[in-house]
Amino acid sequence: MSDEAIKERIKPHGSLKMAGAEDASASAGADGPRSGETVYNNACVACHGAGVLGAPKLQVAADWQPRIDERGMETLLQNAINGYNAMPPMGTCGDCSEDEIQAAIDYMIEGI
Ligand code: HEC
């Protein structure tokens, strides 16, 4: 095999690797944390939309403010992670990170 032929065989392989590297960084972005609104709509709305079982409702200050005053944001997050009375651990979002739970809480109390 000549040197030219070998270069020809190597070249396409090299450019394939480049394309693969670009794909990897693109999907890393797509797999990043979901927004609080997305998590809420996937996992929390079933109870927190209508106030099922006494769940504090989306962006209703009268439901959220007393909890924030009484326990503080840090405890609210811990209760959402660990569960609290009828509030299930992680709000049933099995693949949520703690940051995504925090984002969902931020969304639920936005503007109150
Ligand atoms: C199966 C119904 C249900 C789902 C699903 C649910 N919650 Fe709740 N949640 C509740 C109920 C009921 C309460 C009120 C519990 C109480 O005060 O006794 C609550 C309370 C909370 C509180 C306040 C905790 C406190 O200390 O006062 C937070 C924060 C919270 N939920 C976050 C979430 C998040 C975030 C999600 C979605 C990822 C979620 N919940 C999904 C039922 C649910």
Coordinates of C-alpha atoms and ligand atoms in Angstrom, one line a residue:
M1 CA 0.0 0.0 0.0
S2 CA 1.4 3.5 -0.9
D3 CA 1.7 6.3 1.5
E4 CA -1.0 8.2 -0.4
A5 CA -3.4 5.3 -0.1
I6 CA -2.8 5.1 3.6
K7 CA -3.4 8.8 4.0
E8 CA -6.6 8.5 2.1
R9 CA -7.7 5.7 4.5
I10 CA -6.8 7.6 7.6
K11 CA -8.4 10.9 6.6
P12 CA -12.1 10.0 6.8
H13 CA -11.5 8.3 10.1
G14 CA -10.0 11.6 11.4
S15 CA -13.0 13.7 10.4
L16 CA -15.5 11.1 11.8
K17 CA -13.9 11.5 15.2
M18 CA -14.3 15.3 14.9
A19 CA -18.0 14.9 14.2
G20 CA -18.4 12.5 17.1
A21 CA -16.8 15.0 19.5
E22 CA -19.2 17.7 18.4
D23 CA -22.2 15.4 18.9
A24 CA -21.0 14.5 22.4
S25 CA -20.9 18.2 23.5
A26 CA -24.3 18.9 22.0
S27 CA -26.0 16.0 23.9
A28 CA -24.3 17.0 27.1
G29 CA -26.2 20.3 26.8
A30 CA -29.5 18.6 26.1
D31 CA -29.0 16.4 29.2
G32 CA -28.4 19.3 31.5
P33 CA -30.7 20.3 34.3
R34 CA -34.4 20.7 33.4
S35 CA -36.1 24.0 34.3
G36 CA -38.2 24.3 37.4
E37 CA -41.3 24.7 35.2
T38 CA -40.5 21.5 33.3
V39 CA -40.0 19.5 36.5
Y40 CA -43.2 21.0 38.0
N41 CA -45.3 20.1 34.9
N42 CA -43.9 16.6 34.9
A43 CA -43.9 15.7 38.5
C44 CA -45.6 18.2 40.8
V45 CA -48.6 19.6 39.0
A46 CA -50.8 16.5 39.8
C47 CA -50.9 17.6 43.4
H48 CA -49.7 21.2 43.6
G49 CA -51.9 22.3 40.7
A50 CA -55.2 21.9 42.5
G51 CA -54.0 21.5 46.1
V52 CA -54.6 17.7 46.3
L53 CA -54.3 16.5 49.9
G54 CA -53.6 20.0 51.1
A55 CA -50.5 20.6 48.8
P56 CA -49.6 24.3 48.6
K57 CA -50.8 25.5 45.2
L58 CA -48.7 26.9 42.4
Q59 CA -47.7 30.5 43.1
V60 CA -50.4 31.0 45.8
A61 CA -48.8 33.2 48.4
A62 CA -51.3 32.2 51.1
D63 CA -50.3 28.6 50.7
W64 CA -46.6 29.1 50.6
Q65 CA -45.8 32.1 52.8
P66 CA -46.7 30.5 56.1
R67 CA -44.4 27.5 55.3
I68 CA -41.5 29.7 54.3
D69 CA -42.0 31.9 57.4
E70 CA -42.3 28.8 59.7
R71 CA -39.5 26.6 58.4
G72 CA -37.4 28.5 55.9
M73 CA -36.4 27.6 52.4
E74 CA -33.8 25.1 53.3
T75 CA -36.2 23.0 55.3
L76 CA -38.8 23.2 52.6
L77 CA -36.2 21.7 50.2
Q78 CA -35.3 19.0 52.6
N79 CA -38.9 18.1 53.1
A80 CA -39.4 17.9 49.4
I81 CA -36.4 15.6 49.1
N82 CA -37.2 13.4 52.0
G83 CA -41.0 13.5 52.0
Y84 CA -43.3 15.2 54.4
N85 CA -46.7 13.8 55.5
A86 CA -48.6 13.3 52.2
M87 CA -45.8 14.9 50.2
P88 CA -43.9 12.0 48.6
P89 CA -40.0 11.9 48.6
M90 CA -38.7 13.9 45.6
G91 CA -42.3 14.6 44.7
T92 CA -42.3 11.2 42.8
C93 CA -39.7 12.5 40.4
G94 CA -37.4 9.5 40.6
D95 CA -34.8 10.9 38.2
C96 CA -34.7 14.4 39.5
S97 CA -31.5 15.9 41.0
E98 CA -31.8 18.0 44.2
D99 CA -31.1 21.1 42.0
E100 CA -34.1 20.2 39.9
I101 CA -36.3 19.9 43.0
Q102 CA -35.0 23.3 44.1
A103 CA -35.8 24.7 40.7
A104 CA -39.3 23.3 40.8
I105 CA -39.9 24.9 44.3
D106 CA -38.5 28.2 43.0
Y107 CA -41.0 28.0 40.2
M108 CA -43.9 27.2 42.5
I109 CA -43.1 30.2 44.7
E110 CA -42.2 32.6 41.9
G111 CA -43.8 36.0 42.3
I112 CA -45.5 35.3 45.6
Ligands
HEC1 C1 -48.8 13.0 45.5 C2 -49.0 14.4 45.6 C3 -47.7 15.3 45.5 C4 -46.8 15.4 44.5 C5 -46.7 14.6 43.2 C6 -45.9 16.4 44.9 N1 -46.3 17.0 46.1 FE1 -45.3 18.4 47.2 N2 -46.7 18.3 48.7 C7 -47.8 17.5 48.7 C8 -48.6 17.7 49.9 C9 -49.9 17.0 50.2 C10 -47.9 18.7 50.6 C11 -48.3 19.3 52.0 C12 -47.7 18.4 53.0 C13 -48.1 18.9 54.4 O1 -47.9 20.1 54.7 O2 -48.6 18.1 55.2 C14 -46.7 19.0 49.8 C15 -45.8 20.0 50.2 C16 -44.7 20.3 49.5 C17 -43.7 21.3 49.9 C18 -43.7 22.1 51.2 C19 -43.0 21.3 52.3 C20 -43.1 22.0 53.6 O3 -42.1 21.8 54.4 O4 -44.0 22.7 53.9 C21 -42.8 21.4 48.9 C22 -41.5 22.3 48.9 C23 -43.2 20.5 47.9 N3 -44.3 19.9 48.3 C24 -42.5 20.3 46.7 C25 -42.9 19.4 45.7 C26 -42.2 19.3 44.4 C27 -40.9 20.1 44.1 C28 -42.8 18.4 43.7 C29 -42.5 17.8 42.3 C30 -41.1 17.5 42.1 C31 -43.9 17.9 44.5 N4 -43.9 18.6 45.7 C32 -44.8 16.9 44.2 C33 -48.1 16.6 47.7 C34 -47.4 16.3 46.5

